[in-house]
Coordinates of C-alpha atoms in Angstrom, one line a residue:
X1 CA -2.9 -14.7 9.4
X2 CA -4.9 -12.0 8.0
X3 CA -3.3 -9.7 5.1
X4 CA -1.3 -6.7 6.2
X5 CA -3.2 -4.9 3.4
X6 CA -6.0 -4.7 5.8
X7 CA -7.5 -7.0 3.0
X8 CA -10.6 -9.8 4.4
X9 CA -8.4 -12.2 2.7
X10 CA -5.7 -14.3 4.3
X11 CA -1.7 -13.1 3.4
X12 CA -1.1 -16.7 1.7
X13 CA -4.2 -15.8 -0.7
X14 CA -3.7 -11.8 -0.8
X15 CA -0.3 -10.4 -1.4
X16 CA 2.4 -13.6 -0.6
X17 CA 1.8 -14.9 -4.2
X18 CA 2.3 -11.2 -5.3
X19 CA 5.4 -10.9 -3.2
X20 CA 7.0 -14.2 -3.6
X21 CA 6.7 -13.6 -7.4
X22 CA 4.3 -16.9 -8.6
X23 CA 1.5 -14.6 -9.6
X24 CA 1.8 -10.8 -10.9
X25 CA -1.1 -8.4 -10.1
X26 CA -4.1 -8.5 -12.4
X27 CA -5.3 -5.0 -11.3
X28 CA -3.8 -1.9 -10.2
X29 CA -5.4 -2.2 -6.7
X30 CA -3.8 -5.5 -6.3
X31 CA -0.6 -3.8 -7.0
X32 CA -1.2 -0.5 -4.0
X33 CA -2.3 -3.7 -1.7
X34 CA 0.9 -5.7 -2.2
X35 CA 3.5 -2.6 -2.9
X36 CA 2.0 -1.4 0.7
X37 CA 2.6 -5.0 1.9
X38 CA 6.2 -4.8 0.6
X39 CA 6.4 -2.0 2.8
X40 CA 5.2 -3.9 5.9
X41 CA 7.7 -6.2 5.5
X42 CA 10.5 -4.4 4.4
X43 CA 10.7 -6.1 1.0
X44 CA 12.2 -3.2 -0.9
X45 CA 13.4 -5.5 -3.8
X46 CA 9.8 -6.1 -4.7
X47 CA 8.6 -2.3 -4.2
X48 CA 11.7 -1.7 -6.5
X49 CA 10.0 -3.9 -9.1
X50 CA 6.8 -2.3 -9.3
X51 CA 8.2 0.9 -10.3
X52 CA 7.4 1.8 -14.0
X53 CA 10.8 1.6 -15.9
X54 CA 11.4 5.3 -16.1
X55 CA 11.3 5.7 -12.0
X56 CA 12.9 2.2 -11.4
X57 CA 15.9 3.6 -13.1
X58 CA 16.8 6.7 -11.0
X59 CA 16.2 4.6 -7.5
X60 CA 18.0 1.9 -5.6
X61 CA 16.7 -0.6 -2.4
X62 CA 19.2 0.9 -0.3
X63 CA 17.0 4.8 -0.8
X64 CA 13.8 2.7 -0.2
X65 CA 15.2 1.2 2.8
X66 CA 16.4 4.2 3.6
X67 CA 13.4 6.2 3.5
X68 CA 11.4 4.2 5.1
X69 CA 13.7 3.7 8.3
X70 CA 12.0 4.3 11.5
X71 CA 8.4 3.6 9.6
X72 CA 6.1 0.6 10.7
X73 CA 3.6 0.4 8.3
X74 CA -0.1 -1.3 9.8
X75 CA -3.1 0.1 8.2
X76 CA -4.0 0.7 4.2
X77 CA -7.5 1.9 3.3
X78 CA -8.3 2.0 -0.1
X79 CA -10.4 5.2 -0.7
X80 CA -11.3 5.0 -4.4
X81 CA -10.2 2.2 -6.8
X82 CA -11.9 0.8 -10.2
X83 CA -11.7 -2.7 -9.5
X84 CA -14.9 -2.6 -9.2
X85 CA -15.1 -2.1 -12.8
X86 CA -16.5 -5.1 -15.5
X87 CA -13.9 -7.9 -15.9
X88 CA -14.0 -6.8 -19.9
X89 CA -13.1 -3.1 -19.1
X90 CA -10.7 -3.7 -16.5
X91 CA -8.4 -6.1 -18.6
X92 CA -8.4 -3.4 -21.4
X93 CA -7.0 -0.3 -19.1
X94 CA -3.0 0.8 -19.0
X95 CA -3.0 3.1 -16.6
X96 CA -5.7 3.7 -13.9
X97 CA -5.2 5.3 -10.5
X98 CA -6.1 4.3 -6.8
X99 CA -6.8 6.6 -3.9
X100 CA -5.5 5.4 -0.5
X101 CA -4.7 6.3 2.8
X102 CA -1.9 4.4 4.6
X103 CA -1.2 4.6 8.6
X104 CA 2.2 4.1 9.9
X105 CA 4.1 4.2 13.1
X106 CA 7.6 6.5 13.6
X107 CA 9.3 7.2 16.9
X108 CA 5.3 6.0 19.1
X109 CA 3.2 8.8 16.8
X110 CA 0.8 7.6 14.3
X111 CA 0.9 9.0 10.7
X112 CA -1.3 8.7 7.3
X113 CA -0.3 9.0 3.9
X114 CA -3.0 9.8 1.6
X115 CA -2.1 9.5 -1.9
X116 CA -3.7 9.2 -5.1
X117 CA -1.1 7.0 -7.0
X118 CA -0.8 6.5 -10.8
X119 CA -0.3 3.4 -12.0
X120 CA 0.1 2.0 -15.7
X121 CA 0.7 -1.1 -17.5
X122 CA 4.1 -1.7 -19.4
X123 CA 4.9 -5.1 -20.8
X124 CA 1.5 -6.3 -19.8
X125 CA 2.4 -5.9 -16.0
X126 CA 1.1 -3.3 -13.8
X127 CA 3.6 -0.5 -12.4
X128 CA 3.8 2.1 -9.7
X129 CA 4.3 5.4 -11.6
X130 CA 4.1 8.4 -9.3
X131 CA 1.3 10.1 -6.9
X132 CA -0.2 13.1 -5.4
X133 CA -0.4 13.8 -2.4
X134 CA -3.4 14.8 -0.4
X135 CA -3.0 17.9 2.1
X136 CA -4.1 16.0 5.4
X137 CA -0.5 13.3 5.1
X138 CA 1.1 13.7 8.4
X139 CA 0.4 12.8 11.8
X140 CA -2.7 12.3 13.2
X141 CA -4.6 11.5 16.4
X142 CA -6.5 8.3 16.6
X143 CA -8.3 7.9 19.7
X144 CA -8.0 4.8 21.4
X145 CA -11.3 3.8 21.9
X146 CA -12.2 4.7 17.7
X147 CA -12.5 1.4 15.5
X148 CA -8.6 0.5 14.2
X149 CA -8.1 1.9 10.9
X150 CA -6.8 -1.5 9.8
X151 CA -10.6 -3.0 9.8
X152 CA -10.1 -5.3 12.4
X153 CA -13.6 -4.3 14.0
X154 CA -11.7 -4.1 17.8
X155 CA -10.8 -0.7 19.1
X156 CA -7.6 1.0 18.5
X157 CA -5.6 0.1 22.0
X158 CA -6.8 -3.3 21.4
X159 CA -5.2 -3.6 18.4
X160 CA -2.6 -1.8 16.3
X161 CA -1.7 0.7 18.8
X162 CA 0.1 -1.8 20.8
X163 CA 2.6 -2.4 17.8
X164 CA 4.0 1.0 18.7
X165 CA 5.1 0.4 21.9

């Protein structure tokens, strides 16, 4: 089964060992990818978790799960991220930031959240700090026959569009 992070990678070697808690993110992209799997599946605990300390103390799972009611969660495109970056340089940052856009289904409309979200490294472990938002979040229009956001390479009605009905 591929990864709900829209990832090429399978879920058992993408964000299960993330989620399940037998391997912690090395990068802060890994983190977005399996915070926005948390998300998909509901696993509030986890998205709890990967708030920095600060934030992680003025929130419960009960809010998450409560703000996130009505909100399935299928596509994540990473817009700008600096994983990319040399192994050396990488394992020397504490905070970086990631630029995504995130499609979700509430009440058969199709939303995106585009967000670039801060992240930094406390106790050696990277955590979700906070994010700005971009000005086109909301609901869009995806025409049917347009490729599906989630990089499946089939067309939109073929393939995530059918989860909203």
């Amino acid at each position: 089964m591929r990864c709900f992070c829209c990832s090429s990678n399978s879920f058992k070697n993408c964000c299960e060992p993330f989620l399940s808690g037998s391997v912690t993110p090395a990068f802060a992209e890994q983190l977005m990818r399996s915070r926005f799997t948390a998300y998909a599946l509901n696993k509030f605990d986890y998205v709890l978790n990967t708030y920095t300390e600060e934030k992680r103390n003025n929130l419960s799972v009960n809010e998450l799960a409560d703000s996130a009611t009505g909100a399935t969660w299928f596509a994540l495109i990473i817009n700008k991220s600096s994983q990319l970056q040399v192994e050396s340089e990488r394992l020397t940052l504490t905070r970086d930031t990631v630029e995504f856009t995130a499609y979700y289904f509430e009440n058969k409309h199709v939303y995106q959240l585009h967000e670039t979200s801060n992240f930094v490294k406390e106790d050696g472990l990277w955590r979700y700090h906070d994010g700005l938002l971009h000005d086109d979040c909301g609901k869009v229009k995806l025409g049917r026959n347009l490729p599906c956001p989630c990089g499946s390479n089939r067309k939109f009605k073929q393939c995530c569009a059918s989860k909203a009905r």
